[in-house]
Short mmCIF file of C-alpha atoms and ligand atoms in Angstrom, two decimals:
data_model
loop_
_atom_site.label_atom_id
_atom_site.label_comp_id
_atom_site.label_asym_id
_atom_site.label_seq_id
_atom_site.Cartn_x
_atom_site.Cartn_y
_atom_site.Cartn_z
CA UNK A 385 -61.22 9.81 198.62
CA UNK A 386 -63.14 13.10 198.01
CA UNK A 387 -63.53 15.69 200.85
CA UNK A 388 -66.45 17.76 201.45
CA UNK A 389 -66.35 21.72 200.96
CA UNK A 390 -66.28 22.95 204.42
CA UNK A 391 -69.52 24.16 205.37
CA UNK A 392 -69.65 28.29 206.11
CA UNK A 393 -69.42 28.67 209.72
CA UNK A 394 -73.19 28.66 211.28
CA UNK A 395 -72.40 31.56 213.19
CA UNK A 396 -71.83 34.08 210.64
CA UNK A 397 -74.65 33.22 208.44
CA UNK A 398 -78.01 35.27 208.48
CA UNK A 399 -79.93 32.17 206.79
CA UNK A 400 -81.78 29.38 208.66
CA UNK A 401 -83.61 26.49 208.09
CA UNK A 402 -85.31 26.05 211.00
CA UNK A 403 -86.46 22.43 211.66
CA UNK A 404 -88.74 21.50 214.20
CA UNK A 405 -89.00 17.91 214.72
CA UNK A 406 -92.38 17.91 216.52
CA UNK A 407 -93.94 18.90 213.63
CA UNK A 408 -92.31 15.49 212.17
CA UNK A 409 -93.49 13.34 214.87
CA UNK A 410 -96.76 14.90 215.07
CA UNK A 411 -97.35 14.59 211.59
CA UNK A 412 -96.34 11.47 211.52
CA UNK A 413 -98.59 10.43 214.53
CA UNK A 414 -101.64 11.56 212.55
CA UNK A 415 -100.71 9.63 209.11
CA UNK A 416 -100.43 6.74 211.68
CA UNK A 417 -104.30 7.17 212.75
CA UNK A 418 -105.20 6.24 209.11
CA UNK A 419 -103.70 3.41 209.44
CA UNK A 420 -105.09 -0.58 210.54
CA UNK A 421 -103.06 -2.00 213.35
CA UNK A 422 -101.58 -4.52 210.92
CA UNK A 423 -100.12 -1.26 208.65
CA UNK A 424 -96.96 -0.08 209.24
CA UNK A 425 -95.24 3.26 208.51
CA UNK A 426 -92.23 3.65 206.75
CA UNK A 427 -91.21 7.00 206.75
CA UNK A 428 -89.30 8.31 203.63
CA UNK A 429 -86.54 10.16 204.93
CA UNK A 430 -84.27 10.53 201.23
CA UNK A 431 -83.34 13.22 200.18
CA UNK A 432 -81.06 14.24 203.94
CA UNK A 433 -84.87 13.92 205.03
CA UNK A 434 -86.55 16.09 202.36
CA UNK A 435 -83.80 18.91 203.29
CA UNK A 436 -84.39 18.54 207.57
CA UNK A 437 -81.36 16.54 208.12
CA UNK A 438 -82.14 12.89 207.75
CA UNK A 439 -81.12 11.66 211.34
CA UNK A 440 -83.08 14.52 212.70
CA UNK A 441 -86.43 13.36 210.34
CA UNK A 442 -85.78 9.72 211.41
CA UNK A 443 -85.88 9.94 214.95
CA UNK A 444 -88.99 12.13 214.80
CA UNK A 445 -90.94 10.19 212.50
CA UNK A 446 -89.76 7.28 214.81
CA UNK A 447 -91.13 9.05 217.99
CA UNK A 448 -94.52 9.45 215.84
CA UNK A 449 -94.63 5.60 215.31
CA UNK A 450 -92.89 4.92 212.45
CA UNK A 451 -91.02 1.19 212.68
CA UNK A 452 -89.48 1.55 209.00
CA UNK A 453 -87.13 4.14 207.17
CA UNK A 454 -86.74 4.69 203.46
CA UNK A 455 -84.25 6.08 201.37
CA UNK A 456 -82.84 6.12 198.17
CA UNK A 457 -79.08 5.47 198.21
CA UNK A 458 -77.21 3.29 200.66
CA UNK A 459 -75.16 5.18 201.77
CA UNK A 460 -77.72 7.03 203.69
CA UNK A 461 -79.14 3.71 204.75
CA UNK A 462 -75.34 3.26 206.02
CA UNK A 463 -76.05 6.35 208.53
CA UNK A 464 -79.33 5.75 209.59
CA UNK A 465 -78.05 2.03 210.35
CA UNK A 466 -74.75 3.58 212.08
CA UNK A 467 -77.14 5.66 213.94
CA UNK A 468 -78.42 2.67 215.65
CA UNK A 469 -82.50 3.68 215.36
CA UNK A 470 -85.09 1.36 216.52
CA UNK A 471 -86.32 0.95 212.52
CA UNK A 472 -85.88 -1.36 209.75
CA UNK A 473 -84.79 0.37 206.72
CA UNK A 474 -84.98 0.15 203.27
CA UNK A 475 -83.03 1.46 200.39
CA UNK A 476 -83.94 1.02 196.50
CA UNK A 477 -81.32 2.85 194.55
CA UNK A 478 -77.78 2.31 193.55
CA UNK A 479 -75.47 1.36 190.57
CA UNK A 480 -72.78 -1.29 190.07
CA UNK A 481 -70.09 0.82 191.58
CA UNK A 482 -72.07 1.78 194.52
CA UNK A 483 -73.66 -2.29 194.57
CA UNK A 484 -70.04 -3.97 194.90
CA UNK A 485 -68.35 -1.06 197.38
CA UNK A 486 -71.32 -0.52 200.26
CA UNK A 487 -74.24 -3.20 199.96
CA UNK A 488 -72.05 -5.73 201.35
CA UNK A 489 -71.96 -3.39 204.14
CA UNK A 490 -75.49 -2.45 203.84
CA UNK A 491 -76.48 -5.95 204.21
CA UNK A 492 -74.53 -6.33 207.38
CA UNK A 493 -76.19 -4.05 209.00
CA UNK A 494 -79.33 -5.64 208.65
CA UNK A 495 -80.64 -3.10 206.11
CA UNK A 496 -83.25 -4.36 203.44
CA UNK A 497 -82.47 -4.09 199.84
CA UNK A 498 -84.54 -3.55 196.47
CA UNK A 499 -83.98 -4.95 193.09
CA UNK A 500 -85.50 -3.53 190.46
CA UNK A 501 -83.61 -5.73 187.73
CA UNK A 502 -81.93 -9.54 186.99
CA UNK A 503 -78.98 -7.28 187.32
CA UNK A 504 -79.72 -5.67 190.77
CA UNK A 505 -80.59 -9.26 191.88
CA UNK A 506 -77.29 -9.97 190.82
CA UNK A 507 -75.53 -7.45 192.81
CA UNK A 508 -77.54 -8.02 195.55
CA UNK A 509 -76.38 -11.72 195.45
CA UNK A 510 -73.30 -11.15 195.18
CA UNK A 511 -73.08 -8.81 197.92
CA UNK A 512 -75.18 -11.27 200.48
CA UNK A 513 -72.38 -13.99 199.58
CA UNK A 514 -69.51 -11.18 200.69
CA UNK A 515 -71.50 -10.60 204.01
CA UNK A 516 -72.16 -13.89 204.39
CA UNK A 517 -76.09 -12.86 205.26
CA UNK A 518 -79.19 -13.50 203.28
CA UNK A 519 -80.17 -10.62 201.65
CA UNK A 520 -83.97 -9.58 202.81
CA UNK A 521 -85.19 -8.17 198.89
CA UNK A 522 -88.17 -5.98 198.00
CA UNK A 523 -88.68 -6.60 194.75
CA UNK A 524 -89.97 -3.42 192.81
CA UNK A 525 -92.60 -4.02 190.31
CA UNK A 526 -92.55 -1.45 187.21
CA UNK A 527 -96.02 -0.73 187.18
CA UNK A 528 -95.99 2.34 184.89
CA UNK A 529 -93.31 4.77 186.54
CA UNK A 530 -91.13 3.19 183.65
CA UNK A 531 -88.21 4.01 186.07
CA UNK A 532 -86.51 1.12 188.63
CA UNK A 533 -88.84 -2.14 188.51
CA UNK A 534 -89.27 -5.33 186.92
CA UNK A 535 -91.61 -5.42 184.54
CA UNK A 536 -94.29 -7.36 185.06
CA UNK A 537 -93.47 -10.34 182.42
CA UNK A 538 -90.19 -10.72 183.58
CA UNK A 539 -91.51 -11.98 187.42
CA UNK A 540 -91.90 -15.23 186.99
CA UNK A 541 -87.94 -15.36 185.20
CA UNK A 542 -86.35 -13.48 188.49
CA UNK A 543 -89.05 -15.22 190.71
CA UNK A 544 -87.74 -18.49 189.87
CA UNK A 545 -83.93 -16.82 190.13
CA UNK A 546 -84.48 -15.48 193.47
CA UNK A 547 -85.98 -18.78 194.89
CA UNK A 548 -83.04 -20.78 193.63
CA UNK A 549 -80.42 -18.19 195.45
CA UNK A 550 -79.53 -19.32 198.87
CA UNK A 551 -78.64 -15.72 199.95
CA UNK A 552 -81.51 -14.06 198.61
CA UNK A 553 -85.09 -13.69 201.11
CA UNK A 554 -87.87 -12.51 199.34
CA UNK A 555 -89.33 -10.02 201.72
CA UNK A 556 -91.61 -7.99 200.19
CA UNK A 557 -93.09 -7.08 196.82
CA UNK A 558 -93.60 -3.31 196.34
CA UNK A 559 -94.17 -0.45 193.31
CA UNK A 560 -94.73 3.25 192.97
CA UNK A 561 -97.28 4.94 191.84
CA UNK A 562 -96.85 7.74 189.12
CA UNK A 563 -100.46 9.75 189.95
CA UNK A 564 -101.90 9.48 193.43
CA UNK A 565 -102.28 13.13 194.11
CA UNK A 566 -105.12 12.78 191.52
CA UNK A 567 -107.73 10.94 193.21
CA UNK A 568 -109.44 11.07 190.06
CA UNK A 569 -106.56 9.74 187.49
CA UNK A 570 -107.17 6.02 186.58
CA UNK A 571 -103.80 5.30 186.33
CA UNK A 572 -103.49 4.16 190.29
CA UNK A 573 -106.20 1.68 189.89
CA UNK A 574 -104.65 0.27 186.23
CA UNK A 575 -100.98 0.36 188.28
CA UNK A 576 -102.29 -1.70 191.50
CA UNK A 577 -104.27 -4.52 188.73
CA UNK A 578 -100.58 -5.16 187.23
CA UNK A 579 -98.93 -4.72 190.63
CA UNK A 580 -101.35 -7.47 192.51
CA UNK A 581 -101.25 -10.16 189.14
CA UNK A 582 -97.63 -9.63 189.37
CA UNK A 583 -97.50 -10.42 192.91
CA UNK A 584 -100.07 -13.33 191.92
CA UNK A 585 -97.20 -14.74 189.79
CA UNK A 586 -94.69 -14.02 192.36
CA UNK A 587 -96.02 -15.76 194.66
CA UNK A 588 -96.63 -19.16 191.95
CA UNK A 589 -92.75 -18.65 191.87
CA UNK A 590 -91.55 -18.16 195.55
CA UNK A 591 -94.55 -18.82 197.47
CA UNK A 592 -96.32 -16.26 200.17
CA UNK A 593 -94.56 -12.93 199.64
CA UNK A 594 -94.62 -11.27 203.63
CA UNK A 595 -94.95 -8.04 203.21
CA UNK A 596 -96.25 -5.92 200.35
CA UNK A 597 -96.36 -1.73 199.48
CA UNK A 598 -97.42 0.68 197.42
CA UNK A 599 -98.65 3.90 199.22
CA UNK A 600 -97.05 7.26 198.90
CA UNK A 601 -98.65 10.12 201.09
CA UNK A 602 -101.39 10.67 198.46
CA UNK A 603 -102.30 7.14 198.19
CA UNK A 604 -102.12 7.31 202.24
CA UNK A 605 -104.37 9.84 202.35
CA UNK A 606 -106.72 9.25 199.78
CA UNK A 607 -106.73 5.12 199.31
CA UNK A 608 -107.34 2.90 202.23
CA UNK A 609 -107.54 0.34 200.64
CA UNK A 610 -103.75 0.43 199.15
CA UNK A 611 -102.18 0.67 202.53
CA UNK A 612 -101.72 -2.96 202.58
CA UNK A 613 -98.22 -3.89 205.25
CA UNK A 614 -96.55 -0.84 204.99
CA UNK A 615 -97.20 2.74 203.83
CA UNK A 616 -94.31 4.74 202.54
CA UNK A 617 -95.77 8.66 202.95
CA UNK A 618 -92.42 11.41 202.60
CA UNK A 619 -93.95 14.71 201.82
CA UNK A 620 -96.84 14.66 204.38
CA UNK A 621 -94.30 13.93 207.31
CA UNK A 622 -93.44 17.22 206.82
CA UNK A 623 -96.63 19.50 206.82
CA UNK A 624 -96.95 18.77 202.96
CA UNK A 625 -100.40 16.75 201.69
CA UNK A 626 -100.04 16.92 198.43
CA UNK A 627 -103.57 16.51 198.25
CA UNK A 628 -106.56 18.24 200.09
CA UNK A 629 -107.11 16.50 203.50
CA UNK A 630 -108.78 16.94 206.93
CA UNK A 631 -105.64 15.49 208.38
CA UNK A 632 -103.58 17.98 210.65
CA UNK A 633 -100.24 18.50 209.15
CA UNK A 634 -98.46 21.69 209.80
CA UNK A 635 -95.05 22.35 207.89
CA UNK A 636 -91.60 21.43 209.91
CA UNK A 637 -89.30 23.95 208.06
CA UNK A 638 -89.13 27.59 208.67
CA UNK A 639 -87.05 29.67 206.18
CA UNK A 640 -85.30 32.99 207.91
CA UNK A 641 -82.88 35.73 207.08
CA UNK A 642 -82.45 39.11 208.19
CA UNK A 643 -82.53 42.61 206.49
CA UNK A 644 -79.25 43.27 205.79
CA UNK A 645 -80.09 47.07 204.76
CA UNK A 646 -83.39 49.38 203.80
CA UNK A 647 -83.23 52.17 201.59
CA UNK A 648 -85.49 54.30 200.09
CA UNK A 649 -86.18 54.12 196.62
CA UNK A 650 -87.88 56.74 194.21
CA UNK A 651 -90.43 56.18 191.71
CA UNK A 652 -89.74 54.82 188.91
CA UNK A 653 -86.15 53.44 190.00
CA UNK A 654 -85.26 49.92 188.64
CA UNK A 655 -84.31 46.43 190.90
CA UNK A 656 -82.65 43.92 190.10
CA UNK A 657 -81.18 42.32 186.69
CA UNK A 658 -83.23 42.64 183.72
CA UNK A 659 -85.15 45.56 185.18
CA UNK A 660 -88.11 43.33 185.33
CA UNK A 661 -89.65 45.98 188.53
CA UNK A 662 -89.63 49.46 188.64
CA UNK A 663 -91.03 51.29 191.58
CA UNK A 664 -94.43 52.49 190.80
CA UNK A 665 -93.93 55.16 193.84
CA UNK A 666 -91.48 55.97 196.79
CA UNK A 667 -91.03 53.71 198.80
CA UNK A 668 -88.82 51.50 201.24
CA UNK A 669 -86.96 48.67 200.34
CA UNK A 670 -85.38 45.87 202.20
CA UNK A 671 -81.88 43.81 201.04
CA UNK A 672 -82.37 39.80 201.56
CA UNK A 673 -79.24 37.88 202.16
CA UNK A 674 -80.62 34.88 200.45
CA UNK A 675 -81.05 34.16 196.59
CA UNK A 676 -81.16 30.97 194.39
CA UNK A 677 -77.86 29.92 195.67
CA UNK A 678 -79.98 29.39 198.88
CA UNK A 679 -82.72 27.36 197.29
CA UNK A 680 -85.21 29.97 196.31
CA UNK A 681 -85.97 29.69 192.44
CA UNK A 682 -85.36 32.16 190.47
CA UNK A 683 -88.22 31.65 188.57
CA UNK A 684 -90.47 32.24 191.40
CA UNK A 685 -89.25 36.09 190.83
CA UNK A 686 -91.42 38.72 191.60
CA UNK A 687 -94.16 36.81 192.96
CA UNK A 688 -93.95 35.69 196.79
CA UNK A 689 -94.71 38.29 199.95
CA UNK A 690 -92.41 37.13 202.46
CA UNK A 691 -93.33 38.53 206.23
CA UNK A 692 -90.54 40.96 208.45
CA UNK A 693 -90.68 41.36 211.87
CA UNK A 694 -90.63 44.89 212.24
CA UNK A 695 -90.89 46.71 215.68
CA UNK A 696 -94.52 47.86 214.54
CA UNK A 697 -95.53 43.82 214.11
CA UNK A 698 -95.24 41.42 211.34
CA UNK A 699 -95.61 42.60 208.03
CA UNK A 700 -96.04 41.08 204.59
CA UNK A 701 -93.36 42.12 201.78
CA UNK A 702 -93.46 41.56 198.49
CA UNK A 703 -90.12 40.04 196.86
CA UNK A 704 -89.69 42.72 193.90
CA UNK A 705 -87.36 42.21 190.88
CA UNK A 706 -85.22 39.07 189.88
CA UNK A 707 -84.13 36.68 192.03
CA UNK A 708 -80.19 37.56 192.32
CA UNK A 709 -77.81 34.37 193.45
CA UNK A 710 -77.19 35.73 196.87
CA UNK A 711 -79.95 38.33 197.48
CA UNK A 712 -83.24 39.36 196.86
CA UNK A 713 -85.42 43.09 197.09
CA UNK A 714 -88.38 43.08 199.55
CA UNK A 715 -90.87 46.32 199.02
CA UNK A 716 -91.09 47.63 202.33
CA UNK A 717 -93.72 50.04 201.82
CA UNK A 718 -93.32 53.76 202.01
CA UNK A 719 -94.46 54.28 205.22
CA UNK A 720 -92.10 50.82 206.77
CA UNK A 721 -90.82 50.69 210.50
CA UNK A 722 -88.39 47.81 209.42
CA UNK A 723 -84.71 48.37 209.66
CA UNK A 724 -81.25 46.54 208.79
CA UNK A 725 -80.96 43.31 210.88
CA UNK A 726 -85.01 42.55 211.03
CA UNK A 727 -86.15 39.09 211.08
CA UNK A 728 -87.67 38.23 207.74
CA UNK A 729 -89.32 34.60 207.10
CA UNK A 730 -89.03 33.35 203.52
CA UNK A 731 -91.37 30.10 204.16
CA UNK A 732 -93.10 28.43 207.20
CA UNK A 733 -93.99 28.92 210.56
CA UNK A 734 -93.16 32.27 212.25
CA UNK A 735 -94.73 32.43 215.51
CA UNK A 736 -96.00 35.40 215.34
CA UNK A 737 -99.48 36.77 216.96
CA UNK A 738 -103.19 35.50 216.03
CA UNK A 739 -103.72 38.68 214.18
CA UNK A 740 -100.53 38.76 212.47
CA UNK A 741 -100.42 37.38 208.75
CA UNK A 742 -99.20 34.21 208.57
CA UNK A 743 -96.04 33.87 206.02
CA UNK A 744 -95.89 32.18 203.11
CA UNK A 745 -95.66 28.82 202.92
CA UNK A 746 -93.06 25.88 200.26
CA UNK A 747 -96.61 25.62 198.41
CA UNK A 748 -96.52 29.43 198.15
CA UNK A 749 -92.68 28.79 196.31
CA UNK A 750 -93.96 25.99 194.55
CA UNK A 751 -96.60 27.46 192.77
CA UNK A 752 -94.87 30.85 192.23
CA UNK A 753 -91.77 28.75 190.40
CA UNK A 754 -93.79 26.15 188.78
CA UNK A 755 -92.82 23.10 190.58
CA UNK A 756 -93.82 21.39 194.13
CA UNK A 757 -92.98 22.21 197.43
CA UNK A 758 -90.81 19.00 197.50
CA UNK A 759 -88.39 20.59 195.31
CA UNK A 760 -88.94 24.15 197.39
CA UNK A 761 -88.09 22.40 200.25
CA UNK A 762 -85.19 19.90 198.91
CA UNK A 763 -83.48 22.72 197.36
CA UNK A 764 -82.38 24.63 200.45
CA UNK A 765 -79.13 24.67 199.61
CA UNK A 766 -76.12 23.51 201.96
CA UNK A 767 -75.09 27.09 202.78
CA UNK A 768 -78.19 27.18 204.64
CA UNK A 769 -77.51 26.76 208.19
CA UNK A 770 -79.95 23.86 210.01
CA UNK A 771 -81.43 24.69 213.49
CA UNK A 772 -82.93 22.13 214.93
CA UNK A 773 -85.46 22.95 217.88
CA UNK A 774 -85.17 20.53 221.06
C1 PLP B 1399 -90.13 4.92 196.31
C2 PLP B 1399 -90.76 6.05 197.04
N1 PLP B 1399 -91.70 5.79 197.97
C3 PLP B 1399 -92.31 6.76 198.65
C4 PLP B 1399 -92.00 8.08 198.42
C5 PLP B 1399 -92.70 9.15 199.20
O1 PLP B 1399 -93.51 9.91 198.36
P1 PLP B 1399 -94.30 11.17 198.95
O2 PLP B 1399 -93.24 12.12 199.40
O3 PLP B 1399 -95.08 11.67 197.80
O4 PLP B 1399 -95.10 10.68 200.07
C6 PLP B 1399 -91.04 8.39 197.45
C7 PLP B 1399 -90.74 9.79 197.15
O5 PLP B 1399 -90.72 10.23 196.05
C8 PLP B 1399 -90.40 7.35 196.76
O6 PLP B 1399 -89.46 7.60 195.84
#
């Protein structure tokens, strides 16, 4: 048995993630107005919940009407099924190893399974025999992720496998979509063609499939027409569209640290490794107790104003020099109020007045370190203490 590093104690740590599950449930509550009656929403709550704490995203998105839950590995299917939530939940990834030890267990507790292979089938059969419960399958169609998936000539092979297994219940047929945040890329059209003569020939082979899905929060958003039973949106539950919509969505995660000094710095002095800033003039700068170790990319150097709450208002700071692996250097300004053990907001929401600036935002991260804001968000680190707003 492995044990888990013990966590720093909350108390003594300056950095916060600081979740707000109404954000979750409201969010989810407007993805839900896009949706027919007959259209449910699974939220996708991997990932410990896209970094908010998994349990904490679950009941949210729950409260906003979500009857499903998705995740990747079973074991966190396991703990949202321990957690006793009024949702059905899915999970869709695991090895042998993983297959033979939990999904037994998994299947017990009444948790749906995917196969995305004759040899997840397999598993999946052998653990429904252990549990002694049919095992309700989505089967994942590969329709050009090239990932998890049956390909589409191999359906009518585990079609006619999976109608012949007593333990196995075809519940739903589903894919993934490798572009919908581009409206424009033909590739989601060319995926749902394969995906719905697939389910054509899985249906020849086990008759009516219930339930099918494909949406992600793009194809939510942006494709009506794909939301078919169940939509399966992750990053707009949490203030994310990852494409341009009228849809309220406001971000659940603040990032927060305080100044742990300011100093003033002459002109032309150097910060941080590499030298990569020197001060063009005097000025004041403020010590961040948070670097990549944290979650913020070091890439994203020397590119993101982060706001302080100073005792002359809110002001916006750039982040000077290289991202260090336990710090960073804010520029102040010469002329700064702000002093050691100031509120300083890395990312999201900070409450602050109508004519204050409004802080950056994971999109701001994203962009400045060449990625997405689900990796800005999934990367707060475990150090990171989680306070969750009631
Ligand atoms: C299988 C599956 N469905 C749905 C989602 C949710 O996607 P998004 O966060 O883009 O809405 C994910 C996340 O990557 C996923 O892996």
């Amino acid at each position: 048995m492995t044990i888990p590093i013990p966590a720093e104690d909350p108390r003594h740590v300056p950095n916060m993630a600081v979740i707000d599950p109404s954000a979750i449930t409201e969010n989810t509550r407007a993805m839900g107005t896009l949706l027919e009656e007959h259209t449910a929403l699974m939220a996708v709550v991997k990932a410990d919940g896209y970094g908010h704490g998994m349990l904490t995203a679950a009941r949210a998105a729950i409260e906003g009407g979500a009857t499903w839950l998705g995740v990747a590995h079973p074991a966190s299917a396991l703990a949202l099924a321990r957690a006793g939530l009024d949702a059905q939940i899915l999970t869709w990834l695991y090895e042998p190893h993983t297959a033979r030890t939990v999904l037994p267990e998994v299947l017990g507790s009444g948790v749906d399974v995917a196969v995305g292979s004759p040899e997840m089938l397999e598993l999946v059969s052998e653990a429904a025999r252990q549990a002694d419960r049919r095992a309700r399958v989505h089967l994942k169609i590969d329709t050009g992720m090239g990932r998890g998936g049956v390909l589409p000539w191999q359906i009518r092979e585990i079609g006619a496998a999976m109608r012949e297994d007593d333990f196995i219940q075809v519940t739903a047929a589903w894919t993934h979509l490798t572009s919908a945040d581009d409206p424009e890329d033909p590739a989601t059209d060319q995926q749902v063609e394969l995906f719905d003569s697939a389910c054509e020939a899985l249906a020849d082979e086990v008759g009516p499939i219930p339930l099918q899905h494909i949406a992600n929060s793009a194809a939510t958003l942006t494709r009506p027409d794909l939301h078919r039973d169940i939509v399966r949106p992750g990053i707009a539950l949490y203030g994310y569209p990852p494409v341009p919509t009228d849809v309220p969505l406001r971000p659940a995660m603040t990032l927060t640290s305080r100044l742990a000094l300011v100093k003033e710095l002459p002109e032309g002095h150097s910060i941080g490794y590499g030298r990569i800033r020197t001060t063009e003039r005097p000025t004041r700068v403020g010590l961040v107790p948070m670097g990549y170790a944290d979650g913020l990319h070091r890439v994203a150097s020397d590119q993101v104003d982060v706001l302080v709450r100073t005792d002359s208002g809110d002001r916006l700071a750039p982040q000077v020099g290289r991202i260090s692996m336990d710090q960073i250097v804010i520029d102040l300004g010469p002329d700064s109020t702000a002093v050691a053990g100031d509120q300083v907001y890395l990312f999201g929401d900070a409450g602050g007045a109508p004519n204050d600036p409004p802080a950056a935002t994971a999109d701001h991260w994203a962009r400045a370190g060449g990625t997405i804001p689900y990796e800005v968000l999934t990367s707060v680190s475990g150090r990171v203490t989680r306070k969750v707003l009631s």
